[in-house]
Structure formats: structure tokens, C-alpha cells
Short mmCIF file of C-alpha atoms in Angstrom, two decimals:
data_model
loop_
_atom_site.label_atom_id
_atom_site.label_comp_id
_atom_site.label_asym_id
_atom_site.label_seq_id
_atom_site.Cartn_x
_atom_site.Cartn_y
_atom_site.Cartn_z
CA UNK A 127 163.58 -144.72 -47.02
CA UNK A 128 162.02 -148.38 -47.35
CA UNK A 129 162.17 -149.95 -43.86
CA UNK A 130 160.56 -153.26 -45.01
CA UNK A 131 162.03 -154.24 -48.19
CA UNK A 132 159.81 -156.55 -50.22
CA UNK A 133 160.27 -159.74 -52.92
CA UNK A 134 159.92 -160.10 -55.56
CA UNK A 135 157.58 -156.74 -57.32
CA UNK A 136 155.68 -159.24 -59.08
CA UNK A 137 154.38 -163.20 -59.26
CA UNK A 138 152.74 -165.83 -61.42
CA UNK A 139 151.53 -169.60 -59.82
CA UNK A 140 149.87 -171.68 -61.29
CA UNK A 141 146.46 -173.05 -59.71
CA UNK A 142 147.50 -175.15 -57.09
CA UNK A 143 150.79 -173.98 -56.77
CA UNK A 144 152.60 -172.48 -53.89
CA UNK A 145 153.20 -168.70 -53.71
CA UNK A 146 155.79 -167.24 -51.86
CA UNK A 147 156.26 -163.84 -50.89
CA UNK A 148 159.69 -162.81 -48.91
CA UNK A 149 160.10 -159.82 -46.60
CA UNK A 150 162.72 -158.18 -44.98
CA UNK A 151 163.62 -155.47 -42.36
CA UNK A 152 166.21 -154.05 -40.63
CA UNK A 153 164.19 -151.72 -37.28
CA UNK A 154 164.92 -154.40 -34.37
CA UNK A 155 161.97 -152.46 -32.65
CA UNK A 156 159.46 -153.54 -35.12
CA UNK A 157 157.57 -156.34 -32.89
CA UNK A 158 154.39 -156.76 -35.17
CA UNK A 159 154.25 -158.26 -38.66
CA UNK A 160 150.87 -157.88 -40.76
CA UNK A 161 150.32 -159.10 -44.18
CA UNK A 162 147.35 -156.90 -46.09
CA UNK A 163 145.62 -158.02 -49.40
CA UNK A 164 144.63 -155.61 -52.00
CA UNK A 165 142.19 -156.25 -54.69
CA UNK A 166 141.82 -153.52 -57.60
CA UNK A 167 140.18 -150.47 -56.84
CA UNK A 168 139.51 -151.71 -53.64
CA UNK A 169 141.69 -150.93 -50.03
CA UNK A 170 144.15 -153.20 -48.46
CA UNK A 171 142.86 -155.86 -45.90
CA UNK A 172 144.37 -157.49 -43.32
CA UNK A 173 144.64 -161.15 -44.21
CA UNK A 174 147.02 -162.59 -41.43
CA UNK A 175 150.13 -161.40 -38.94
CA UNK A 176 152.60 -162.57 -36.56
CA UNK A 177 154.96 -161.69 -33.53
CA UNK A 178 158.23 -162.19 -32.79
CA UNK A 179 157.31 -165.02 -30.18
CA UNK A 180 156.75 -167.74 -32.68
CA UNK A 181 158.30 -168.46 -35.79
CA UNK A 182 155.35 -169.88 -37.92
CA UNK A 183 151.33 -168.81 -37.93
CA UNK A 184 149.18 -170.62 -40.40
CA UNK A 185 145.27 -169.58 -41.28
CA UNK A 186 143.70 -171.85 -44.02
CA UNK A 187 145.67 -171.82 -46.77
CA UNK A 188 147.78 -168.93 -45.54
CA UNK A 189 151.23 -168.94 -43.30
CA UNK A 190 153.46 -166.41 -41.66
CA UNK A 191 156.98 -168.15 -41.40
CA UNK A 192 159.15 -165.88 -39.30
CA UNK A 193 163.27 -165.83 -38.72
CA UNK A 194 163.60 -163.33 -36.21
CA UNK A 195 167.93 -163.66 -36.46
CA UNK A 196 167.57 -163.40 -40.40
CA UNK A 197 164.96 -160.03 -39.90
CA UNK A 198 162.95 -161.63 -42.39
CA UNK A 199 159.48 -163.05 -42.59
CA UNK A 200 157.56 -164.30 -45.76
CA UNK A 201 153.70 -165.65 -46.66
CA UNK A 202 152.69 -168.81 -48.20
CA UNK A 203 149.39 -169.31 -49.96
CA UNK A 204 149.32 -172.99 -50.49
CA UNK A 205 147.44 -174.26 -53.19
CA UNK A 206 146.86 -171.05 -55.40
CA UNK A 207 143.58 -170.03 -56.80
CA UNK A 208 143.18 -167.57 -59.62
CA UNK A 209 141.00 -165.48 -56.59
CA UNK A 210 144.01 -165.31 -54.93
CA UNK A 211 145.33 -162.72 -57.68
CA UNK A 212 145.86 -159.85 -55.87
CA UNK A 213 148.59 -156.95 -54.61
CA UNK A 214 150.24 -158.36 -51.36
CA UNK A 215 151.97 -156.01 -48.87
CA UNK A 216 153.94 -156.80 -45.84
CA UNK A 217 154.32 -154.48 -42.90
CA UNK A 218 155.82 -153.94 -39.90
CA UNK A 219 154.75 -151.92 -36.33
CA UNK A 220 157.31 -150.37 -34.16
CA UNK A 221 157.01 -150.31 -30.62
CA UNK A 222 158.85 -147.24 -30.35
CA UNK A 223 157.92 -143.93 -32.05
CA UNK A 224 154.33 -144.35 -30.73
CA UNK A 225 153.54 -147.52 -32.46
CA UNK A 226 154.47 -146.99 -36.40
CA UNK A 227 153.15 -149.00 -39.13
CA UNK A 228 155.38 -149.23 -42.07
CA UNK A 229 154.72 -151.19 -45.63
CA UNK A 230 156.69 -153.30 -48.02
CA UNK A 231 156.33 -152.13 -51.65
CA UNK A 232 153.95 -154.91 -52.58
CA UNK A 233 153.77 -157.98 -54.48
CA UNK A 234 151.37 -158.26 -57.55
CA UNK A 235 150.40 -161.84 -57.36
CA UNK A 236 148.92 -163.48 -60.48
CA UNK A 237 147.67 -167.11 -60.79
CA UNK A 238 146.77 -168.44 -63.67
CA UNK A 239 144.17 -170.88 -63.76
CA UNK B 153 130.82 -150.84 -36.03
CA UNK B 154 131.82 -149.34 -39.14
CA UNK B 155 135.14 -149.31 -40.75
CA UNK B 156 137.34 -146.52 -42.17
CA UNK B 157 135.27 -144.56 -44.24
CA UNK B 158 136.79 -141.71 -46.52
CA UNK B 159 135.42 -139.61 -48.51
CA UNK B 160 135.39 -138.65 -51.25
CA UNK B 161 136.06 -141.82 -53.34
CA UNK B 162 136.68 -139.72 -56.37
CA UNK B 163 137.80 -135.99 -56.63
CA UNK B 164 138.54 -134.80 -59.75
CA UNK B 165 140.54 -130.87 -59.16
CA UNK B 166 141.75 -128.95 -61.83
CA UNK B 167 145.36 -127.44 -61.25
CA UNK B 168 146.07 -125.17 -58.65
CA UNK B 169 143.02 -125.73 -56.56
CA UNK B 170 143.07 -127.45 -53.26
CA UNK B 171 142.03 -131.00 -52.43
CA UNK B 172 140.31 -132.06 -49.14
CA UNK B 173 140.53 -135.87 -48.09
CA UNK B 174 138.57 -136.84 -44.99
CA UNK B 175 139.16 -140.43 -43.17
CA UNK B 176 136.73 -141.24 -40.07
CA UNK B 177 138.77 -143.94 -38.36
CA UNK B 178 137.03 -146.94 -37.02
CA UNK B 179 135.54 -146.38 -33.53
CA UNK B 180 137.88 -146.58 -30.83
CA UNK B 181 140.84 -145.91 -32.84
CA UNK B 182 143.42 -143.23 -31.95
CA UNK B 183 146.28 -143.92 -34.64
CA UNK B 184 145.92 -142.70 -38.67
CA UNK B 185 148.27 -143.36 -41.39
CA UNK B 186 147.75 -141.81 -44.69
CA UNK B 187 149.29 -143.45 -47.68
CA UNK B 188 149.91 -142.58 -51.42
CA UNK B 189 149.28 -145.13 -53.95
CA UNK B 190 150.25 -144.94 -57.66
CA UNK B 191 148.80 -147.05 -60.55
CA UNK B 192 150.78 -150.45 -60.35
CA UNK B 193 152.64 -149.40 -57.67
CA UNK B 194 153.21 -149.85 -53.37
CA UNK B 195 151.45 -147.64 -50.52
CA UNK B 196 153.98 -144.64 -49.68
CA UNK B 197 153.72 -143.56 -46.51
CA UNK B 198 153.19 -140.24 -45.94
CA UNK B 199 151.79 -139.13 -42.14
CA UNK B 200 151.27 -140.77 -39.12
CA UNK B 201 148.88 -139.10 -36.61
CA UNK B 202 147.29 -139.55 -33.41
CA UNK B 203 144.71 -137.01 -31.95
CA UNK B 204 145.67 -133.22 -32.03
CA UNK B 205 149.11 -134.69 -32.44
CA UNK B 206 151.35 -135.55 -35.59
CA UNK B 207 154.07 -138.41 -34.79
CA UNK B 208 155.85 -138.22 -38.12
CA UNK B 209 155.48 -136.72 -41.24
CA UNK B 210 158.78 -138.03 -42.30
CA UNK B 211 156.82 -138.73 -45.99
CA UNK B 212 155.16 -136.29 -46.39
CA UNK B 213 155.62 -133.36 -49.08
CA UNK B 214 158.04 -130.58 -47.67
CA UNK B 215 155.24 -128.31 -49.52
CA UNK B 216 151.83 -127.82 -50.37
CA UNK B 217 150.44 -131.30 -47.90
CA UNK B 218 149.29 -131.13 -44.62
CA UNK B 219 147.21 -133.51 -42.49
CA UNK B 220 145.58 -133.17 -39.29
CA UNK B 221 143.14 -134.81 -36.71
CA UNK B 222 141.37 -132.92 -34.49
CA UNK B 223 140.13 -134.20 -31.17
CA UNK B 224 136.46 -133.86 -32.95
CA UNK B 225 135.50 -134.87 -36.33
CA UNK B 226 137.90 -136.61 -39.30
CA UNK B 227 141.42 -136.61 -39.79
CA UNK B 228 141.58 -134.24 -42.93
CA UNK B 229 145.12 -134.49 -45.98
CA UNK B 230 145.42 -130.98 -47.57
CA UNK B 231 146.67 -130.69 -50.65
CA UNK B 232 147.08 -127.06 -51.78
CA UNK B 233 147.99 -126.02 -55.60
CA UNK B 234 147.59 -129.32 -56.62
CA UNK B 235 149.33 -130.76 -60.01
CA UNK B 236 148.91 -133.71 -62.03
CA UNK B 237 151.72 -135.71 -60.47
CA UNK B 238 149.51 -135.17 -57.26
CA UNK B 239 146.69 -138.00 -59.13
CA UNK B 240 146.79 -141.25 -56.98
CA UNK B 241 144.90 -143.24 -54.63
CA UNK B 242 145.14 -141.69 -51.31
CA UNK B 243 144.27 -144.09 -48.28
CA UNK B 244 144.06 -143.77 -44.61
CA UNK B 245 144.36 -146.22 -42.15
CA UNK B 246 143.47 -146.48 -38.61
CA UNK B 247 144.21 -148.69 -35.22
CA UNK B 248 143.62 -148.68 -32.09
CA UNK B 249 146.14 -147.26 -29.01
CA UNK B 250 148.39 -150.94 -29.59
CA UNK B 251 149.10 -150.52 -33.27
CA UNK B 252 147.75 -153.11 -33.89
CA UNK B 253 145.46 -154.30 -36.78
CA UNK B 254 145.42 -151.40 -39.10
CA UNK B 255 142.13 -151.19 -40.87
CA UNK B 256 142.04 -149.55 -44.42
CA UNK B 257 139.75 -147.05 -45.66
CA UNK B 258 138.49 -147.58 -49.82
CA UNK B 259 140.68 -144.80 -50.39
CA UNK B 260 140.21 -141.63 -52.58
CA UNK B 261 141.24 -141.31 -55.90
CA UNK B 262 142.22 -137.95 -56.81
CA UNK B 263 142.64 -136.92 -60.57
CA UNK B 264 144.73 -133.60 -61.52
CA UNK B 265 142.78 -132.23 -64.61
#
């Protein structure tokens, strides 16, 4: 059972571009939203997160927008660089059932120089 | 302070013999996750645990896994008469009481000969 549906399963920017990666949930009780970066061969990282509280968290070229009504919340990596190319994964924590962590599916981001 | 370490990064088991996956969480932290990942493909959840205690094992394996963290030493994944659809990455996660900030482990990468 996917409790944080992500979109789309794969992307290609081109340098400088905009990539946009969409996520979706449907557990009101999830009150934490991290986004992790994953590099071949390598474990994912946290890159950036938000709460509920705000609706937008930028970090460089990185944001969090967040629609708490919509249960959806998405990253933007402004001006794309081919080291951006990488497996994104959204998640979500509960703050019931002793703080669970759950994962989108992942996005396979590809930008092309 | 050092992160998640697991070990080992490679295991190669031949079928039918058990597999052993250790993850040391990051000091201070009480929560791990263990995840499954396929080539090209998401993180499946599998267990979450917290010391001496598993939360849910909703995606885990009815048979042959198991998982546990003792109050001393590493949370260990058991994999008993292993089989080649068992070869993936297997990371482990861990964060502190909140849930928050999950830190990622390089993962091991077990291959069903």
C-alpha cells in the first residue's frame, strides 16, 4: 500500500531548466514532509523538508511548495544542473503510530547538459 | 558523530543460506526503518523498529525475514533460505525519538547466487 504517491517515475530538464517533482498523500496525520536525494550506488540523503505550518520552504536552488487542503506537496530545483541527475524521493512522518516514515516511489531525474 | 553505518556493503549468498544485515544507527537515535531497493526502482518499506520493540512490520515478508534491535548492539534483517528474487539493496535508516530527519545508511547489496 503506497501512502505517498509520487510524479512522475521519471524526468529530463535541460540545464537551466526547472524540475518539478509532485507528491501526494492521503494520512492527515502525516505532519512532516522530507525530500531525500539518491545518487547511484550511494544511500538517500536528506536534501530539504517542510511542515504543515507554512506552505513554501526554499534552500538554494531547492523549494518545498506545500497545499495542505490539496494533500500534496512538490520540489523545485531551479536552474538544473546535469549534477543534479539523481533519484528523488518524497516522504512523509506520521505523528501517530510512533512516528512513521513512509516514501514516495521516486523520481529518476535526468538533466541533460 | 558518525552516521548510519551497515555492514556488509556487499554479501554475495548462494541459495538457501541465510543473510545477516547489521545497521548501527546514528548516536542518539531510537527509530530504524529498513528498506528494499530494486535496480531502477523506489525504497519499499519493510520494518519499522524502535529498541527491543517492532512498531510495524506491515512490509515485511510473511516468511523467511525478520528484523530486530536489541537494547545493545545493531539492529540486525534476517533473511533465512534466501533466493534470487531476495538480490537488492537493503538500507536502514535511523532518527531520533521526533521522527525527524531520517539519516540513511550506504546500504547492503545482497546478490542471490
Amino acid at each position: 500500500q503506497q501512502q505517498v504517491k509520487q510524479s512522475p517515475q521519471s524526468l529530463i530538464v535541460q540545464k537551466g531548466g526547472i524540475s518539478i517533482i509532485n507528491c501526494a498523500y492521503e494520512n492527515t496525520a502525516f505532519d512532516y514532509f522530507p525530500w531525500y536525494q539518491q545518487f547511484p550506488g550511494k544511500g538517500p540523503a536528506l536534501l530539504i523538508a517542510i511542515r504543515p505550518d507554512v506552505s513554501e520552504k526554499k534552500e538554494g536552488r531547492f523549494t518545498i511548495s506545500f497545499n495542505k487542503s490539496a494533500k500534496q506537496f512538490s520540489l523545485h530545483i531551479m536552474d538544473s544542473q546535469p549534477g543534479d541527475s539523481a533519484t528523488y524521493f518524497c516522504a512523509a512522518r506520521s505523528n501517530t503510530n510512533n512516528n512513521d516514515m513512509r516514501f514516495g516511489a521516486g523520481t529518476r531525474l535526468t538533466v541533460k547538459p | 558523530n558518525a552516521g548510519v553505518m551497515q555492514n556488509p556493503r556487499h554479501l554475495v549468498r548462494r541459495r538457501g543460506q541465510e543473510a545477516r544485515l547489521r545497521c548501527s544507527p546514528m548516536k542518539g537515535h531510537s527509530h530504524v526503518y529498513w528498506y528494499r531497493q530494486l535496480p531502477e526502482e523506489g525504497l519499499k518499506f519493510m520494518v519499522y523498529l524502535q529498541k527491543e520493540n517492532i512498531i510495524d512490520e506491515s512490509g515485511m515478508p510473511k516468511e523467511r525475514f525478520s528484523a530486530e534491535f536489541p537494547k545493545e548492539g545493531p539492529s540486525i534483517l534476517r533473511i533465512q533460505q534466501v533466493v534470487r528474487g531476495d538480490s537488492a539493496a537493503y538500507f536502514c535508516a535511523s532518527s531520533p525519538w521526533d521522527g525527524t530527519e531520517a539519516f540513511f545508511g550506504q546500504g547492503t547489496r545482497l546478490t542471490v547466487v
